[in-house]
Coordinates of C-alpha atoms in Angstrom, one line a residue:
M20 CA 78.2 23.0 -39.3
A21 CA 79.6 19.5 -39.6
I22 CA 79.5 16.4 -36.7
R23 CA 83.0 15.6 -36.2
Q24 CA 84.7 12.1 -35.6
I25 CA 85.1 11.5 -32.0
L26 CA 88.5 10.1 -30.7
Y27 CA 88.3 7.1 -28.6
A28 CA 90.5 6.2 -25.7
G29 CA 93.6 4.9 -27.0
D30 CA 94.1 7.6 -29.4
P31 CA 97.6 9.2 -28.2
R32 CA 96.1 12.6 -29.3
L33 CA 93.9 12.5 -26.2
R34 CA 96.7 12.3 -24.2
Q35 CA 98.4 15.4 -25.1
K36 CA 98.4 18.8 -23.7
A37 CA 96.5 21.4 -26.0
K38 CA 97.8 24.4 -27.0
P39 CA 96.3 27.8 -26.1
V40 CA 94.1 29.2 -28.9
K41 CA 96.0 32.4 -30.6
Q42 CA 93.9 33.4 -33.7
F43 CA 90.3 34.3 -33.0
G44 CA 88.2 35.0 -36.2
P45 CA 85.7 32.9 -38.4
A46 CA 87.6 29.5 -38.4
L47 CA 87.5 29.2 -34.7
K48 CA 83.7 29.8 -34.5
A49 CA 82.9 27.2 -36.9
L50 CA 85.0 25.0 -35.1
A51 CA 83.2 25.9 -31.9
D52 CA 79.5 25.6 -34.0
D53 CA 80.8 21.8 -35.3
M54 CA 81.8 20.9 -31.6
L55 CA 78.4 21.9 -30.5
E56 CA 76.7 19.9 -33.5
T57 CA 78.9 17.0 -32.6
M58 CA 78.3 17.2 -28.7
Y59 CA 74.5 17.1 -29.5
A60 CA 74.7 14.4 -32.3
A61 CA 76.3 12.2 -29.3
N62 CA 74.1 13.2 -26.7
G63 CA 76.9 14.6 -24.3
L64 CA 77.1 17.3 -22.0
G65 CA 80.4 18.9 -23.3
L66 CA 83.0 18.4 -25.7
A67 CA 86.9 19.3 -25.7
A68 CA 88.4 19.9 -28.7
P69 CA 91.2 17.2 -28.5
Q70 CA 88.3 14.6 -28.6
I71 CA 88.0 15.7 -32.1
G72 CA 91.9 15.7 -32.6
V73 CA 92.0 19.4 -32.4
L74 CA 95.0 19.9 -30.2
Q75 CA 93.8 23.7 -29.0
R76 CA 92.4 24.8 -25.6
L77 CA 88.7 25.1 -26.3
F78 CA 85.8 23.0 -25.1
V79 CA 81.9 23.6 -25.4
A80 CA 79.3 22.3 -22.6
Y81 CA 75.7 22.2 -22.3
L82 CA 72.8 21.0 -19.7
P83 CA 69.4 20.3 -20.9
K84 CA 66.9 23.0 -19.5
D85 CA 66.1 22.3 -15.6
E86 CA 63.9 24.8 -14.0
E87 CA 65.6 24.2 -10.9
D88 CA 69.4 25.0 -12.4
P89 CA 69.8 28.8 -13.7
Q90 CA 72.7 27.6 -15.4
S91 CA 71.1 25.0 -17.7
G92 CA 69.6 25.3 -21.2
K93 CA 72.7 27.7 -21.9
E94 CA 75.7 26.9 -24.4
F95 CA 79.0 27.3 -23.2
V96 CA 81.8 27.8 -25.5
L97 CA 85.1 28.7 -23.3
V98 CA 88.2 29.3 -24.8
N99 CA 91.5 29.2 -23.2
P100 CA 89.8 28.2 -20.1
Q101 CA 91.6 28.2 -16.3
I102 CA 90.1 27.4 -12.9
V103 CA 91.0 30.3 -10.7
Q104 CA 89.1 28.9 -7.8
A105 CA 87.5 25.8 -6.4
S106 CA 85.5 25.0 -3.7
P107 CA 87.6 23.2 -1.0
E108 CA 84.6 20.9 -0.8
S109 CA 84.3 17.7 -3.1
A110 CA 81.4 15.3 -4.1
E111 CA 81.5 12.3 -5.8
G112 CA 79.5 11.5 -9.1
V113 CA 79.1 9.5 -12.1
E114 CA 81.0 10.5 -15.1
G115 CA 80.9 9.1 -18.5
C116 CA 82.9 10.3 -21.4
L117 CA 82.1 10.6 -25.6
S118 CA 85.7 9.2 -25.9
M119 CA 85.0 5.8 -23.7
P120 CA 81.5 4.9 -24.8
S121 CA 79.7 2.7 -22.2
W122 CA 82.4 3.3 -19.5
Y123 CA 81.2 5.0 -16.4
G124 CA 83.1 6.0 -13.1
R125 CA 82.4 7.6 -9.6
V126 CA 84.8 10.8 -9.3
A127 CA 85.5 13.1 -6.8
R128 CA 85.3 16.6 -8.2
S129 CA 84.9 20.4 -6.5
E130 CA 81.4 21.1 -5.8
W131 CA 82.2 24.8 -7.6
V132 CA 84.9 26.2 -10.0
V133 CA 85.2 29.7 -11.1
V134 CA 86.5 29.5 -14.6
K135 CA 88.5 32.3 -16.3
A136 CA 88.3 31.9 -20.5
M137 CA 87.7 34.0 -23.4
N138 CA 84.5 33.9 -26.0
V139 CA 85.3 32.9 -29.6
H140 CA 85.7 36.4 -30.5
G141 CA 88.7 36.7 -28.0
K142 CA 86.8 38.8 -25.2
P143 CA 87.2 37.6 -21.5
I144 CA 84.9 35.9 -19.8
R145 CA 84.5 34.8 -16.3
V146 CA 82.1 32.0 -15.0
K147 CA 81.2 30.4 -11.7
A148 CA 79.9 27.1 -12.3
H149 CA 78.2 24.9 -9.6
G150 CA 76.9 21.3 -9.2
L151 CA 76.7 19.1 -12.5
L152 CA 77.8 22.0 -14.4
A153 CA 81.2 22.6 -12.3
R154 CA 81.6 18.7 -13.1
V155 CA 81.4 19.2 -16.7
F156 CA 83.9 22.0 -17.0
Q157 CA 86.6 20.1 -14.7
H158 CA 86.2 16.8 -16.9
E159 CA 86.5 19.0 -20.0
I160 CA 89.6 21.0 -18.9
D161 CA 91.1 17.7 -17.7
H162 CA 91.1 16.9 -21.6
L163 CA 92.6 19.9 -22.5
N164 CA 95.4 18.7 -20.1
G165 CA 95.6 14.9 -21.7
V166 CA 93.5 13.5 -18.6
L167 CA 90.6 11.2 -18.9
F168 CA 88.1 10.8 -16.0
V169 CA 89.3 7.3 -15.5
D170 CA 92.8 8.7 -14.2
H171 CA 91.1 9.9 -11.3
I172 CA 89.5 6.1 -10.2
R173 CA 91.2 4.8 -7.1
R174 CA 89.4 1.8 -6.5
P175 CA 88.3 -1.0 -9.3
E176 CA 84.8 -1.1 -8.2
D177 CA 84.2 2.5 -9.2
L178 CA 84.7 2.0 -12.7
W179 CA 82.0 0.1 -14.5
Q180 CA 80.7 -0.7 -18.2
E181 CA 77.1 -0.4 -19.4
L182 CA 76.4 -2.2 -22.7
P183 CA 73.5 -0.9 -24.7
K184 CA 70.9 -3.7 -24.3
E185 CA 69.9 -5.2 -27.6
E186 CA 66.6 -4.7 -28.8
P187 CA 64.6 -8.3 -28.7
E188 CA 63.8 -9.2 -32.3
E189 CA 60.4 -8.8 -33.4
S190 CA 58.8 -12.0 -34.5
T191 CA 57.5 -12.5 -37.7
P192 CA 54.2 -14.4 -37.8
E193 CA 54.6 -17.9 -39.8
V194 CA 52.9 -17.6 -42.8
V195 CA 51.0 -20.6 -44.3
T196 CA 49.9 -20.8 -48.0
A197 CA 47.0 -23.4 -48.3
V198 CA 46.7 -25.1 -51.7
A199 CA 43.4 -25.8 -52.6
Q200 CA 43.2 -29.5 -53.6
P201 CA 40.8 -30.2 -56.7
A202 CA 37.4 -31.7 -55.4

């Protein structure tokens, strides 16, 4: 496994539509493993293949374990995902993106989605995601279509930047050297 370089907004590959995965096997599994490692290293909840320069329809996701959310604490690797059903109700929530560090925005997304996909071995899977996981799935599927979360922002006040706070410099005590004078 290896940590891959994440592309940043402005890279034209992030605006291209990813191609369906046609070959399943060890190379795809290795790519998914690299993506998971990269996502964890960057403290993300999801990562789409185009974000590391691979224009294939694949994304990974993981929500930290939360006793109240049965979908948390599980890794998701979805190949050729498609939203086949979505709630008519939407909810606004704050999103960020590993390709746009320090930028956040309020985005409306469907409250739940049903996603049809394949696993890394080519077996069909179907996931009904709700709440935060549904938001992550929709965000990552957008990446596969060349869409960034900022494309959903309608009002300027719904997009902001939060720069990391600089750590205060530790003060080093002044060292005074006394020179003994002959008596």
